[in-house]
Amino acid sequence: MKYVSTRGYNSKASASEAIRSGIAPDGGLYVPECIPSLSRENIIGLYDADYQQIALSILEKFLPDFSSSELEGYIKMAYNSETFDTPLVCPLYPLNSTTHILELWHGPTCAFKDLALQLLPHLLTAAAAKLDDTSTMVILTATSGDTGKAALEGFKYIKGTKVVVFYPLDGVSEIQKLQMITQQGNNVSVVGVKGNFDQAQSGVKNIFADRFLTHLMKQYDFRMTSANSINWGRLVPQIVYYFSSYINLLKSSHIKFGDKINICIPTGNFGNIMAAFYAKRMGLPVNKLIIATNENDVLAKFMETGRYDANQELKTTISPSMDILVSSNFERLLFEISDHNHQETSALMTQLRCAGFYEVSYKLLDKINDLFYAGCASERATLSAIRDTFDRYGYVVDPHTAVALHVYQKYVRKTRDRSVTIIAGTASPYKFNRSVLTALLGPNTTAGKSEFDLLNLLAVTTHTLIPEKLKDLKGKKVIHNLSCGSGEMKETLKKILKVEE
């Protein structure tokens, strides 16, 4: 198994090299040269496996640099009773016979990023060791809310690493912000960016592309990599939970083997749904992959027109982790759908960077539409989905999951497709308590209340328990108060690392 760049860099990388580097030298994203497959017998063989065993079966096919015993050890450290509050790791909650919420928020930061970022530190440090790289790894991450905290939590105190997280100052929920700025660890730094997520993400990409800075870092024995889903080591663990979900549906008799399911995912940077795409390519019986966007509906418009146009105002919504106009992992999809045409992919990415848009051929768009459906949800529709789900099922969802539920309902009305469907529940509703309570009780009930008053009110209103990790935020000392403009990120990083030209 070798990895190639979506933009055609002429040297193939090993799994260790792809994970250590995060991004290819030409700015492209690493993808497997070929996608391994699981046969019918392989998938049936997972019927009695637990989450750890399923993870091992998937990961060893993509990561041949690591022995089975090594992977098994990393998996046990990542997915255990100390890090996840359920032995199922990510259980399914049936709303009805055809609609199931995949709860991806039972980890230490109450968001789906934990499924990858509890494992990535082990993969990254082991990859560096295999390559005889003794440099200090600088994990550089832009976050729209959840990746940052999950990266900080996963890498805190890990020897040989430093973590620097940039987040949009006004583009995350208060709980998300509190989780980051109170983060402990002798190797972590958090910086608020005066701008939106796309500006923060562009700033990080520009840092990676700066060859002079890379050379300067090497003089200080630093090597930069990423914990965003542009890093293959971040994306590949996410493939696992789609296979786990399918097995759980078999066990609960909601499907029989071979039945195709739909997967609906609230989508920002396109990593989570890209993992579902790879699961389908591996042989998981999937009918439709449903892209759910909020009012920042670039992907939904693309699916209609074939034009990806980021030249629009980024809207701040109640589902902030999806407030993204440039979905980085969509580059991987274009590369895969075009049969690894790196010239075409590179040209499209260059046009996006220079002009803010690109257009694909009708042939390529038809291929994408065969696999995907896309829709968007307004703020009003998102609030309605939260309220309706609770009224109908007594189940509480966060705004991102509510976006997915709304888009899925639109899909069913349009297609009449009643296939069993998994809805990715990407965060605990308690991380977005103000928005959830606004949906359930009205806006006047949240005015003037602190985040911790809101946590308690949500618990009383919904008869659910506040996650301990969020309850413990009360009284924590603010450790990180750095901020900078989006054009000052490079200099801020140099100051943090004490790097001088």
XYZ file of C-alpha atoms in Angstrom, residues 259-431:
173
model
C -29.174 -4.649 2.228
C -27.939 -1.245 1.141
C -28.158 1.605 3.615
C -28.037 5.369 3.240
C -25.596 7.490 5.234
C -26.458 11.128 5.917
C -23.730 13.380 7.304
C -23.634 17.045 8.340
C -20.784 18.258 6.203
C -18.201 20.993 6.566
C -14.681 20.035 5.539
C -15.934 16.829 3.820
C -13.762 14.471 5.871
C -16.507 12.491 7.599
C -18.438 11.825 4.416
C -15.214 11.103 2.529
C -14.586 8.320 5.036
C -18.064 6.969 4.237
C -17.167 7.099 0.538
C -14.079 4.968 1.201
C -16.180 2.524 3.237
C -18.492 2.141 0.245
C -15.538 1.650 -2.099
C -14.222 -1.048 0.242
C -17.432 -3.024 -0.147
C -19.809 -1.731 2.511
C -23.339 -1.978 1.060
C -24.241 1.708 0.706
C -26.969 3.111 -1.510
C -26.697 6.898 -1.167
C -24.308 9.213 0.612
C -26.293 12.284 1.680
C -24.447 15.584 2.100
C -26.159 17.933 4.553
C -25.058 21.566 4.636
C -26.270 24.600 6.527
C -26.796 28.020 4.938
C -23.184 27.918 3.746
C -24.458 25.727 0.921
C -21.547 25.675 -1.547
C -21.623 21.872 -1.790
C -25.395 21.694 -2.295
C -25.187 24.246 -5.116
C -22.264 22.379 -6.659
C -24.305 19.188 -6.838
C -26.936 21.038 -8.859
C -24.702 23.047 -11.172
C -21.213 21.542 -11.217
C -19.823 24.919 -10.173
C -17.964 25.140 -6.872
C -18.120 28.803 -5.970
C -16.615 30.041 -2.715
C -17.109 33.674 -3.707
C -19.872 34.325 -1.242
C -20.183 35.651 2.247
C -19.514 33.101 4.943
C -22.539 33.039 7.226
C -22.239 32.536 10.963
C -24.806 29.912 11.933
C -25.876 27.864 14.946
C -24.000 24.901 13.412
C -20.551 26.560 13.418
C -18.481 23.474 12.650
C -20.072 23.580 9.195
C -19.454 27.270 8.564
C -16.996 26.514 5.785
C -16.867 27.564 2.142
C -13.753 25.647 1.068
C -14.164 21.944 1.912
C -10.607 20.636 1.820
C -11.416 16.944 1.480
C -13.565 17.527 -1.592
C -10.245 17.526 -3.433
C -9.877 13.862 -2.533
C -13.303 13.106 -3.998
C -12.522 14.877 -7.271
C -9.315 12.871 -7.544
C -11.048 9.558 -6.839
C -14.047 10.184 -9.114
C -11.779 11.303 -11.982
C -9.850 8.010 -11.728
C -6.817 9.680 -10.150
C -6.511 12.395 -12.781
C -4.059 14.576 -10.897
C -3.696 17.085 -13.737
C -7.411 17.862 -13.655
C -7.546 17.929 -9.869
C -4.533 20.211 -9.605
C -5.937 22.591 -12.220
C -9.260 22.813 -10.372
C -7.538 23.531 -7.059
C -5.365 26.198 -8.667
C -8.432 27.879 -10.115
C -10.181 27.730 -6.731
C -7.201 29.355 -5.054
C -6.814 32.066 -7.696
C -10.420 32.775 -8.696
C -12.466 31.360 -5.828
C -14.409 28.926 -8.024
C -14.144 26.107 -10.540
C -16.473 24.105 -12.748
C -16.349 20.388 -13.509
C -17.522 18.556 -16.601
C -21.040 17.149 -16.845
C -19.493 13.687 -16.992
C -17.719 14.159 -13.677
C -20.785 15.753 -12.072
C -22.982 12.834 -13.181
C -20.569 10.399 -11.532
C -20.732 12.356 -8.292
C -24.513 12.612 -8.373
C -24.794 8.855 -8.861
C -23.205 8.438 -5.438
C -24.300 11.535 -3.537
C -27.341 13.635 -2.785
C -26.950 17.094 -1.255
C -29.276 19.528 0.462
C -29.152 22.443 2.862
C -31.003 23.566 5.965
C -31.846 27.128 6.954
C -31.468 28.315 10.533
C -35.230 28.076 11.010
C -35.302 24.548 9.598
C -32.447 23.530 11.897
C -34.255 24.792 14.989
C -37.446 23.071 13.844
C -35.608 19.767 13.395
C -34.270 19.961 16.953
C -37.732 20.679 18.350
C -39.576 18.154 16.187
C -37.103 15.358 16.976
C -37.527 15.946 20.695
C -41.317 16.270 20.507
C -41.680 13.144 18.405
C -39.027 10.844 19.826
C -37.921 12.402 23.118
C -34.414 12.530 21.670
C -32.144 15.601 21.794
C -29.826 16.478 18.905
C -27.290 19.239 18.403
C -27.686 21.727 15.513
C -25.299 19.880 13.170
C -27.193 16.618 13.536
C -30.426 18.573 13.112
C -29.177 19.870 9.760
C -28.649 16.268 8.675
C -32.116 15.224 9.855
C -33.759 18.055 7.916
C -31.846 17.277 4.711
C -32.597 13.574 5.076
C -36.324 14.319 5.320
C -36.071 16.407 2.147
C -34.293 13.500 0.452
C -37.054 11.060 1.416
C -39.785 13.400 0.188
C -37.998 13.831 -3.119
C -36.957 10.210 -3.773
C -39.416 8.107 -1.724
C -36.370 6.063 -0.744
C -37.179 4.314 2.540
C -33.887 2.455 2.898
C -32.531 2.140 6.417
C -30.471 5.264 7.030
C -27.707 6.240 9.423
C -27.648 9.888 10.490
C -24.258 10.941 11.825
C -24.761 12.510 15.246
C -21.583 14.551 15.345
C -21.690 16.337 18.718
C -23.392 16.294 22.076
C -26.317 18.728 22.231
C -24.744 20.112 25.405
C -21.925 21.658 23.359
